[in-house]
Amino acid sequence: MIIGIIGSGAMGAGIAQVVATAGHTVRLLDQNSEALQQASRSIEANLRKLAEKGKLTAAAAEAVTARLHPTGDIQQFADCELVIEAVVEDLTVKQQLFQQLESIVSTECVLASNTSSLSITSTAAACQQPERFIGIHFFNPAPLMQLVEVIPAVQTREGLATEVRKLVESWGKLPVLAKDTPGFIVNRVARPYYGEAIRMLEEGLADIATIDWALTELGGFRMGPFTLMDFIGHDVNYRVTESVFTAFFYDPRYKPSFTQKRLFEAGYYGRKTGRGFYNYAPETIQPEPNRDEALGNVIVNRVLAMLINEAADALALQVASRDDLELAMTKGVNYPKGLLAWADELGIADVLDTLDNLYAEYHEDRYRASPLLRRMVRNRQHFFPSTAT
Ligand code: NAI
C-alpha cells in the first residue's frame, strides 16, 4: 500500500517512520523544504539508533529509508491509497488541503487527519467524498507511543473504521475507536489531571512540588501534573484545554484556569523556554514537597475521582468502549492503571462520595458526578465484574 503523509513536523515525520517501517511506500510532503529535510534527517537518525541497539538490522533500516520518498510536489500523491495529514492545527488549512488532494488522488484513496482537537466531521464536510474520511490520531512521539485513536466522522462509510483499525494494528500499534467528540478519548479524559491540580494550587491546598510528589509517589503516575504540563509546554497544553472547553459548549467541567493562561501569556511555556511552573535555569534550587501523607492522599483522591468521573462519563456517553477507554489511558498517557479498573479497586461508592462532597462544598457543575457512577453504586455494579472482589 502506498501511503502519503502531509506535514513533516514532529508528528508527520514520526508517522512516516511508523508506516515505512511497517513496509509501506511512503510519500512525505511539506510546504517547507527545510522541514522536509529535517524530517528525513531525524528519521534516518532514529533508524540508525534502532540498528545500533540491535532492534533493526542495518539492511532493514536501509530498506525503510529506501521506501521513504520526500517530495515538495503534491501531484506525486496520485498513486496513494491512504493519505494522513499532520499539518498545522487550522481547520481552513486542512479543509483546503483535502479539497486539493481530492483533485489528485483516486476516488478509492482514504483520507485521514491526525488532528488533536478539530472535529473530524467538519474537515470531512469540505470533501467531495466525505464518506472516505476518518481521523487517525497518533501520540507523540509516534514511533514510540503505541496508542492510535481511530475516529469516524458522521459521514464516514460503514466498515472504514474497522478496516483502518486492522491496518493500524498491522503497524504494530494499538488502535482504539473513539466517537468524534472534543478531545476524543485521551485529551478529554486526561483534562482533570491538569485542571484539578491547578485548582488545588490556586486554592492554596498545596504547592506544585507537593502535588507532583503526591501524584507520583502516592498515586503512581509517571510524572506529576506540573512537571508534565511544563514538559508538554503551556503553549500546547493551554490551547488544548481552551479548545476542548470551547468545543464542549463551555461545560464548566473543562474550564481553563487563569494560572495557566497567565503562564501562556507570559511565554513561560515550560522546559522549552526555561520557565513554567518550575524554573529550569541552571543552579535553580527546586522546591521541596511537603511529604505529608494525609495531605498527599487528599490530593490523589481528588484528582483520581475527577479522572474516573471523566472516564465513566465518556463510557456513559458511548465515546468509547470500556476496554478502549482503559487502553487509551494506559497506552496514550501511561497511566499506571485503567481508570475504570482503578474505580473498582477504590470502590465506586467512595469515588462518588468524594465527588459529591466536592459538589456540596463548591456547588459548581465542574464537580457533578456522572449518572453512571450513581447508577452503578445503586445497583452494586463494578466496571469489571469478574475481577472485582
Ligand atoms: P508541526 O508544527 O511540528 O508540523 C507541522 C508541519 O506542517 C510543518 O512542518 C509545516 O511546514 C507543515 N505544513 C503546514 N501547513 C502545510 C500545508 N498546507 N501543506 C504542507 N505542509 C504544511 O506540528 P505537529 O506537532 O507535528 O502537529 C501536526 C498535527 O498533528 C496538528 O494537527 C496537531 O494538532 C496534531 N497532533 C500533534 C501532536 C503533538 O503532540 N505535537 C499529537 C497528536 C496530534
XYZ file of C-alpha atoms and ligand atoms in Angstrom:
433
model
C 0.000 0.000 0.000
C 1.302 3.457 -0.874
C 0.714 5.961 1.922
C 1.019 9.730 1.702
C 1.839 11.900 4.720
C 1.368 15.658 4.544
C 3.218 17.821 7.046
C 6.653 16.617 8.111
C 6.844 18.229 11.554
C 7.046 16.330 14.836
C 4.007 14.178 14.064
C 4.260 13.751 10.281
C 7.888 12.608 10.481
C 7.047 10.136 13.243
C 4.048 8.728 11.365
C 6.126 8.413 8.177
C 8.701 6.399 10.130
C 5.990 4.109 11.537
C 4.372 3.301 8.197
C 7.653 2.975 6.262
C 8.916 0.588 8.965
C 5.697 -1.415 8.533
C 6.641 -1.939 4.875
C 4.643 0.725 3.044
C 5.981 3.001 0.356
C 5.640 6.497 1.834
C 5.328 9.858 0.131
C 6.110 12.641 2.595
C 5.245 16.224 1.733
C 5.786 19.551 3.439
C 5.385 23.064 2.106
C 8.607 23.954 3.889
C 11.629 22.259 2.268
C 13.752 22.789 5.381
C 11.145 20.902 7.489
C 11.198 18.095 4.936
C 14.985 17.779 5.065
C 14.918 17.915 8.841
C 12.308 15.112 8.905
C 14.447 12.887 6.656
C 17.465 13.521 8.869
C 15.589 12.765 12.082
C 14.025 9.565 10.680
C 17.435 8.359 9.478
C 18.971 9.153 12.870
C 16.171 7.251 14.649
C 16.651 4.232 12.379
C 20.401 4.317 12.942
C 19.843 4.316 16.706
C 17.468 1.350 16.415
C 20.057 -0.503 14.315
C 22.764 0.272 16.885
C 20.547 -1.105 19.635
C 20.001 -4.251 17.586
C 16.260 -3.616 17.198
C 16.558 -3.420 13.425
C 19.223 -4.834 11.108
C 21.266 -2.304 9.155
C 19.781 -3.743 5.959
C 16.228 -3.323 7.291
C 16.968 0.275 8.304
C 18.258 0.945 4.810
C 15.159 -0.631 3.293
C 12.933 1.634 5.411
C 14.838 4.699 4.196
C 14.517 3.484 0.607
C 10.724 3.273 0.993
C 10.557 6.896 2.112
C 10.069 9.469 -0.651
C 10.140 13.104 0.498
C 8.638 15.478 -2.032
C 7.545 19.062 -2.391
C 5.078 18.210 -5.162
C 1.568 17.132 -4.156
C 0.957 15.702 -7.664
C 3.200 12.802 -6.569
C 0.329 11.704 -4.312
C -1.750 10.490 -7.278
C -0.989 6.807 -6.551
C -1.577 6.982 -2.771
C -4.190 4.658 -1.276
C -4.232 6.428 2.081
C -3.204 9.985 2.901
C -2.749 11.149 6.504
C -2.356 14.868 7.097
C -0.378 16.239 10.040
C -0.157 19.915 9.058
C -0.792 22.919 11.273
C -3.873 22.724 13.552
C -6.080 25.034 11.466
C -9.456 23.930 10.091
C -9.341 26.109 6.961
C -5.820 24.971 6.058
C -6.832 21.330 6.490
C -10.074 21.725 4.527
C -8.304 23.416 1.602
C -5.617 20.766 1.606
C -8.149 17.920 1.304
C -10.039 19.748 -1.435
C -6.813 19.998 -3.406
C -5.949 16.366 -2.663
C -9.276 15.103 -3.927
C -8.471 16.501 -7.351
C -5.234 14.474 -7.388
C -5.865 11.093 -5.705
C -8.138 8.306 -6.982
C -11.703 8.011 -5.718
C -10.695 4.931 -3.667
C -7.998 6.750 -1.697
C -8.812 7.006 2.037
C -8.248 10.447 3.571
C -7.281 10.871 7.211
C -6.450 13.628 9.676
C -4.145 13.441 12.688
C -5.815 16.476 14.307
C -5.900 16.507 18.102
C -8.667 19.000 18.591
C -10.657 19.751 15.432
C -13.848 17.902 14.610
C -13.242 15.152 12.046
C -16.752 15.744 10.728
C -16.054 19.413 9.980
C -12.939 18.558 7.955
C -14.784 15.741 6.150
C -17.546 18.209 5.270
C -15.175 20.088 2.961
C -14.582 16.941 0.871
C -16.485 15.855 -2.197
C -16.448 12.287 -0.901
C -16.700 12.722 2.877
C -17.530 9.021 3.300
C -13.844 8.151 2.765
C -12.685 10.498 5.500
C -11.585 9.415 9.002
C -9.462 10.527 11.981
C -6.251 8.613 12.724
C -4.802 10.259 15.824
C -1.258 9.303 16.868
C 0.534 10.275 20.067
C 3.886 11.996 20.332
C 6.443 10.549 19.646
C 4.574 8.393 17.113
C 7.264 5.695 16.704
C 7.287 5.053 20.481
C 3.693 5.568 21.561
C 1.558 2.526 20.884
C -1.849 4.128 21.044
C -3.729 5.357 17.970
C -7.277 6.742 18.207
C -9.438 5.937 15.173
C -12.301 8.415 14.816
C -15.008 8.003 12.188
C -16.744 11.210 11.116
C -20.532 11.367 10.941
C -20.138 10.900 7.159
C -17.585 8.037 7.241
C -18.774 4.963 5.347
C -19.738 1.842 7.262
C -16.812 -0.512 7.620
C -13.994 2.002 7.097
C -13.226 2.302 10.823
C -12.810 -1.484 11.061
C -10.508 -1.526 8.017
C -8.415 1.306 9.448
C -8.248 -0.390 12.852
C -6.859 -3.528 11.212
C -4.358 -1.518 9.206
C -3.170 0.356 12.320
C -2.786 -2.979 14.105
C -0.630 -4.246 11.239
C 1.736 -1.334 12.017
C 2.257 -2.799 15.498
C 0.060 -0.141 17.118
C -2.889 -0.412 19.486
C -5.936 1.232 17.904
C -8.965 2.354 19.904
C -12.244 3.551 18.454
C -13.488 6.984 19.560
C -16.601 8.977 18.799
C -15.999 12.329 17.081
C -16.378 14.403 20.267
C -13.970 17.083 21.596
C -10.615 15.669 22.709
C -11.640 12.178 21.511
C -10.635 9.872 24.407
C -7.258 10.818 25.861
C -7.404 14.594 25.523
C -10.845 14.594 27.135
C -10.401 12.109 29.971
C -6.969 13.470 30.982
C -8.141 17.069 31.440
C -8.689 16.887 35.238
C -5.123 15.677 35.752
C -4.080 19.204 34.843
C -7.187 21.208 35.771
C -7.783 19.812 39.242
C -4.090 20.035 40.119
C -4.092 23.727 39.185
C -7.325 24.272 41.103
C -5.782 22.840 44.287
C -2.729 25.035 43.773
C -4.903 28.143 43.292
C -6.784 27.356 46.497
C -3.531 27.019 48.396
C -4.261 23.421 49.364
C -0.680 22.513 48.437
C 2.214 23.814 46.325
C 3.376 22.432 42.962
C 6.115 20.246 44.413
C 3.736 18.660 46.925
C 1.012 17.981 44.348
C 3.586 16.482 41.953
C 5.043 14.391 44.769
C 1.607 13.101 45.848
C 0.563 12.035 42.352
C 3.852 10.327 41.518
C 4.834 8.809 44.856
C 1.384 8.007 46.249
C -0.673 7.921 43.039
C 1.850 6.016 40.910
C 1.681 8.420 37.941
C 4.864 8.641 35.926
C 5.056 12.451 36.010
C 3.377 14.940 38.313
C 0.882 17.293 36.617
C 3.046 20.434 36.892
C 6.175 18.686 35.656
C 4.095 17.166 32.851
C 2.496 20.475 31.802
C 5.948 22.104 31.763
C 7.152 19.192 29.643
C 4.266 19.336 27.136
C 4.541 23.139 27.016
C 1.867 25.589 28.124
C 1.504 26.826 24.560
C 0.230 23.358 23.595
C -1.450 22.300 26.856
C -3.268 25.605 27.448
C -4.501 25.737 23.848
C -5.849 22.167 24.034
C -7.608 22.964 27.329
C -9.169 26.087 25.863
C -10.244 24.367 22.646
C -11.798 21.401 24.490
C -13.696 23.857 26.751
C -14.981 25.846 23.767
C -15.873 22.709 21.822
C -17.907 21.413 24.788
C -20.118 24.499 24.581
C -18.367 25.883 27.677
C -19.143 22.994 30.021
C -17.650 24.185 33.365
C -16.054 20.777 33.826
C -13.411 21.729 31.264
C -12.922 25.361 32.257
C -9.324 26.552 31.773
C -7.515 28.326 34.607
C -6.182 31.856 34.822
C -2.996 30.490 36.339
C -2.128 28.572 33.189
C -3.419 31.317 30.907
C -1.043 33.802 32.529
C 1.917 31.426 32.071
C 0.903 31.101 28.430
C 0.621 34.890 28.021
C 3.993 35.435 29.696
C 5.624 33.000 27.292
C 6.546 30.782 30.245
C 5.893 27.642 28.237
C 7.865 25.302 30.487
C 11.029 23.356 29.803
C 11.499 24.680 26.293
C 11.593 28.319 27.446
C 13.401 27.623 30.720
C 10.443 28.601 32.838
C 6.936 27.350 33.505
C 5.552 26.255 36.852
C 9.156 25.374 37.673
C 12.251 27.417 36.897
C 14.722 25.478 34.757
C 17.557 27.996 34.891
C 20.819 26.266 35.812
C 21.542 26.091 39.501
C 17.969 26.903 40.494
C 17.072 25.177 43.737
C 13.839 23.302 43.096
C 11.066 23.496 45.713
C 10.815 20.611 48.151
C 7.475 18.850 48.633
C 5.696 18.654 51.930
C 5.702 14.874 52.311
C 2.610 14.761 54.499
C 0.826 11.535 53.558
C -2.577 12.631 54.813
C -2.420 15.723 52.600
C -0.983 13.657 49.739
C -3.864 11.202 49.911
C -6.418 14.025 49.763
C -4.696 15.303 46.615
C -4.595 11.875 44.962
C -8.205 11.062 45.858
C -9.453 14.338 44.481
C -7.609 14.068 41.162
C -8.449 10.388 40.772
C -12.145 10.943 41.485
C -12.226 13.635 38.790
C -10.376 11.439 36.269
C -12.610 8.446 36.982
C -15.661 10.683 36.618
C -14.471 11.746 33.154
C -13.816 8.150 32.108
C -17.192 6.986 33.441
C -18.992 9.800 31.655
C -17.168 9.039 28.395
C -18.345 5.438 28.764
C -21.894 6.530 29.607
C -21.974 8.776 26.524
C -20.548 5.991 24.333
C -17.451 7.947 23.376
C -15.562 4.646 23.597
C -15.934 1.128 24.936
C -14.820 0.184 28.450
C -11.754 -1.680 27.196
C -10.745 1.025 24.735
C -11.004 3.646 27.489
C -8.643 1.618 29.651
C -6.212 1.027 26.788
C -6.275 4.703 25.808
C -5.274 5.993 29.239
C -2.619 3.373 29.942
C -1.038 3.495 26.480
C -1.722 7.108 25.423
C -0.651 8.859 28.651
C 0.993 5.955 30.534
C -1.399 5.938 33.486
C -0.412 3.171 35.904
C -3.888 1.597 35.667
C -7.029 1.961 33.626
C -9.309 4.468 35.377
C -12.343 2.177 35.447
C -10.379 -0.711 36.955
C -8.993 1.826 39.421
C -12.549 2.851 40.324
C -13.397 -0.787 41.104
C -10.312 -1.038 43.264
C -11.013 2.162 45.217
C -14.716 1.395 45.472
C -17.101 3.263 43.184
C -19.140 4.390 46.220
C -16.075 6.102 47.715
C -15.254 7.809 44.415
C -18.832 9.045 44.208
C -18.636 10.304 47.802
C -15.517 12.319 47.001
C -17.276 13.918 44.021
C -20.485 14.584 45.947
C -18.528 16.165 48.813
C -16.732 18.453 46.361
C -20.069 19.362 44.795
C -21.605 20.045 48.225
C -18.675 22.290 49.082
C -18.454 24.285 45.856
C -21.858 23.965 44.192
C -20.064 24.034 40.871
C -21.096 21.967 37.882
C -17.432 21.109 37.496
C -17.904 18.531 40.269
C -21.151 16.936 39.066
C -20.866 13.175 39.198
C -21.619 11.074 36.146
C -25.073 9.476 36.453
C -23.371 6.190 35.530
C -21.389 6.179 38.789
C -24.548 6.819 40.799
C -26.435 4.058 38.971
C -23.584 1.609 39.480
C -23.455 2.294 43.219
C -27.235 1.879 43.455
C -27.081 -1.442 41.610
C -23.839 -2.550 43.322
C -22.125 -2.969 39.974
C -18.446 -2.976 39.000
C -16.806 -1.960 35.739
C -15.015 -5.325 35.684
C -17.426 -7.691 37.422
C -15.259 -10.796 37.005
C -12.161 -9.369 38.693
C -13.853 -7.210 41.334
C -13.987 -8.557 44.864
P 4.489 20.874 13.484
O 4.343 22.344 13.555
O 5.678 20.212 14.112
O 4.447 20.408 11.952
C 3.506 20.867 11.020
C 4.176 20.834 9.641
O 3.165 21.049 8.656
C 5.234 21.917 9.436
O 6.443 21.324 9.023
C 4.637 22.823 8.347
O 5.621 23.339 7.466
C 3.713 21.865 7.626
N 2.587 22.500 6.933
C 1.751 23.437 7.413
N 0.780 23.722 6.511
C 1.020 22.921 5.430
C 0.382 22.732 4.174
N -0.717 23.407 3.853
N 0.905 21.821 3.326
C 2.020 21.125 3.643
N 2.667 21.266 4.812
C 2.169 22.143 5.695
O 3.134 20.277 14.100
P 2.876 18.855 14.783
O 3.106 18.959 16.244
O 3.576 17.798 14.009
O 1.292 18.716 14.590
C 0.712 18.441 13.349
C -0.726 17.976 13.541
O -0.752 16.843 14.410
C -1.661 19.008 14.176
O -2.930 18.851 13.613
C -1.660 18.608 15.650
O -2.831 19.008 16.320
C -1.597 17.100 15.533
N -1.046 16.400 16.687
C 0.033 16.886 17.386
C 0.541 16.189 18.470
C 1.718 16.703 19.212
O 1.950 16.257 20.365
N 2.539 17.587 18.656
C -0.050 14.918 18.906
C -1.122 14.434 18.051
C -1.603 15.189 17.018
